[in-house]
Coordinates of C-alpha atoms in Angstrom, one line a residue:
M1 CA 165.7 279.6 147.4
D2 CA 162.1 279.9 148.3
T3 CA 161.7 279.4 152.2
H4 CA 158.2 277.8 151.8
T5 CA 159.4 275.4 149.2
I6 CA 162.6 274.4 151.1
T7 CA 160.9 274.0 154.8
T8 CA 158.2 271.9 153.0
L9 CA 160.7 269.6 151.3
F10 CA 162.4 269.0 154.6
Q11 CA 159.2 268.4 156.4
R12 CA 158.3 265.3 154.1
P13 CA 159.1 261.9 155.4
G14 CA 161.8 260.0 153.8
T15 CA 165.1 260.9 152.3
K16 CA 166.0 264.5 152.7
P17 CA 167.3 266.5 149.6
H18 CA 170.5 268.2 149.3
I19 CA 170.3 272.0 148.6
F20 CA 173.1 273.8 146.6
A21 CA 173.5 277.5 146.6
P22 CA 176.1 280.1 145.8
L23 CA 178.6 281.5 148.4
G24 CA 177.1 283.7 151.0
N25 CA 173.9 281.9 151.7
E26 CA 175.0 279.9 154.8
S27 CA 173.1 282.2 157.2
Y28 CA 169.9 281.8 155.3
F29 CA 169.9 278.0 155.5
K30 CA 170.8 278.1 159.1
S31 CA 168.0 280.4 159.8
L32 CA 165.5 278.0 158.6
N33 CA 166.3 275.6 161.4
T34 CA 164.9 272.6 159.4
I35 CA 167.9 271.6 157.2
P36 CA 170.0 269.0 158.7
D37 CA 173.8 269.7 158.8
G38 CA 175.3 268.2 155.6
H39 CA 172.1 268.8 153.5
Y40 CA 172.9 272.2 152.3
H41 CA 176.0 273.1 150.4
V42 CA 177.3 276.6 149.2
L43 CA 179.8 276.9 146.4
D44 CA 181.9 279.7 145.2
W45 CA 182.0 280.2 141.3
W46 CA 184.0 277.5 139.6
G47 CA 183.5 275.3 142.6
A48 CA 182.1 271.8 142.2
A49 CA 180.6 269.0 144.3
R50 CA 180.0 265.4 143.4
V51 CA 176.5 264.2 143.7
D52 CA 175.8 260.4 143.9
T53 CA 172.6 259.3 142.6
T54 CA 170.8 255.9 141.9
H55 CA 171.8 256.4 138.4
G56 CA 175.5 257.2 138.9
S57 CA 177.5 260.3 139.8
V58 CA 177.3 263.8 138.5
D59 CA 179.4 266.8 139.1
L60 CA 177.5 270.0 140.0
H61 CA 179.6 273.1 139.1
C62 CA 178.6 276.7 140.4
T63 CA 179.2 278.8 137.3
P64 CA 179.0 282.7 137.3
A65 CA 175.9 284.8 136.5
Q66 CA 175.2 288.4 135.9
H67 CA 172.8 289.6 138.5
F68 CA 172.5 291.9 141.5
T69 CA 172.1 289.9 144.8
G70 CA 169.7 290.2 147.7
R71 CA 166.9 288.6 149.3
S72 CA 165.5 291.8 151.0
L73 CA 166.0 295.5 150.6
T74 CA 169.1 295.7 153.1
D75 CA 171.3 292.8 151.8
R76 CA 172.3 293.6 148.3
F77 CA 175.6 292.3 147.0
K78 CA 176.3 290.1 150.1
T79 CA 176.0 286.8 148.3
L80 CA 176.8 285.4 144.9
W81 CA 174.2 284.8 142.1
S82 CA 175.1 281.8 140.0
S83 CA 174.3 279.5 137.2
W84 CA 174.9 275.8 137.4
A85 CA 176.5 273.1 135.2
V86 CA 175.9 269.5 135.7
V87 CA 178.3 267.0 134.2
G88 CA 177.8 263.3 134.1
A89 CA 180.5 260.8 135.2
G90 CA 182.8 259.2 132.7
E91 CA 184.3 260.2 129.4
N92 CA 180.9 260.3 127.7
G93 CA 179.0 262.0 130.4
K94 CA 176.4 264.4 129.4
K95 CA 176.6 268.2 130.1
V96 CA 173.7 270.3 131.1
W97 CA 173.8 274.1 131.9
F98 CA 171.1 276.0 133.8
G99 CA 171.5 279.7 133.3
G100 CA 169.5 280.5 136.5
D101 CA 168.4 284.1 137.2
T102 CA 170.9 285.8 134.9
G103 CA 171.0 288.7 132.6
Y104 CA 172.4 288.6 129.0
R105 CA 173.6 292.2 129.4
T106 CA 173.2 295.3 131.5
V107 CA 171.7 298.0 129.7
L108 CA 171.5 301.3 131.7
Q109 CA 169.0 304.2 131.1
G110 CA 170.1 306.2 128.0
Q111 CA 172.3 303.3 126.6
E112 CA 171.5 301.7 123.3
E113 CA 170.9 298.0 123.9
D114 CA 172.8 296.9 120.8
K115 CA 175.9 298.8 121.6
V116 CA 176.3 297.4 125.2
E117 CA 178.5 294.3 125.6
V118 CA 177.1 291.0 126.6
C119 CA 178.0 289.3 129.8
P120 CA 181.5 287.6 129.2
A121 CA 180.6 284.8 131.7
F122 CA 178.6 282.9 128.9
K123 CA 181.7 282.5 126.8
E124 CA 183.8 281.6 129.7
I125 CA 181.5 278.9 130.8
G126 CA 181.3 277.5 127.4
D127 CA 184.9 277.4 127.0
A128 CA 185.5 275.8 130.3
F129 CA 183.1 272.9 129.6
G130 CA 183.5 272.6 126.0
G131 CA 180.0 273.3 125.2
F132 CA 176.7 271.6 126.6
D133 CA 174.3 268.8 125.2
F134 CA 171.5 270.7 126.9
A135 CA 171.1 274.2 128.2
M136 CA 168.1 275.8 130.1
I137 CA 168.4 279.6 129.6
P138 CA 165.5 281.5 131.1
I139 CA 166.4 284.9 129.6
G140 CA 163.4 286.7 128.0

């Protein structure tokens, strides 16, 4: 969702990429005035879209994440934050999960970290997809 990166990708000659983001980001994409219609897609949690590639089809699933949302100081909690699951076509399709910018748990000031519950979305996502072959989890 970096403006410079997105606009640079769409200024390059050749095939234009498709951009996927969670629900509520439509106005951001429209404001860029560089992304052709049909090249940005917004999905709600548990929504999916099929992506056809030169190597076959994959299903891209928008999955929950734990994070506050906002691109500036005045737009908090107006969009979803998400993680993403990519599932290859067919019975033996590989499954990949990217945690995005998510948190494992919310620890408020004065709370003991070990006594705060973890985000339940991780278990829900694992249960929904039956586990993953590869996971990218950028939680420090």
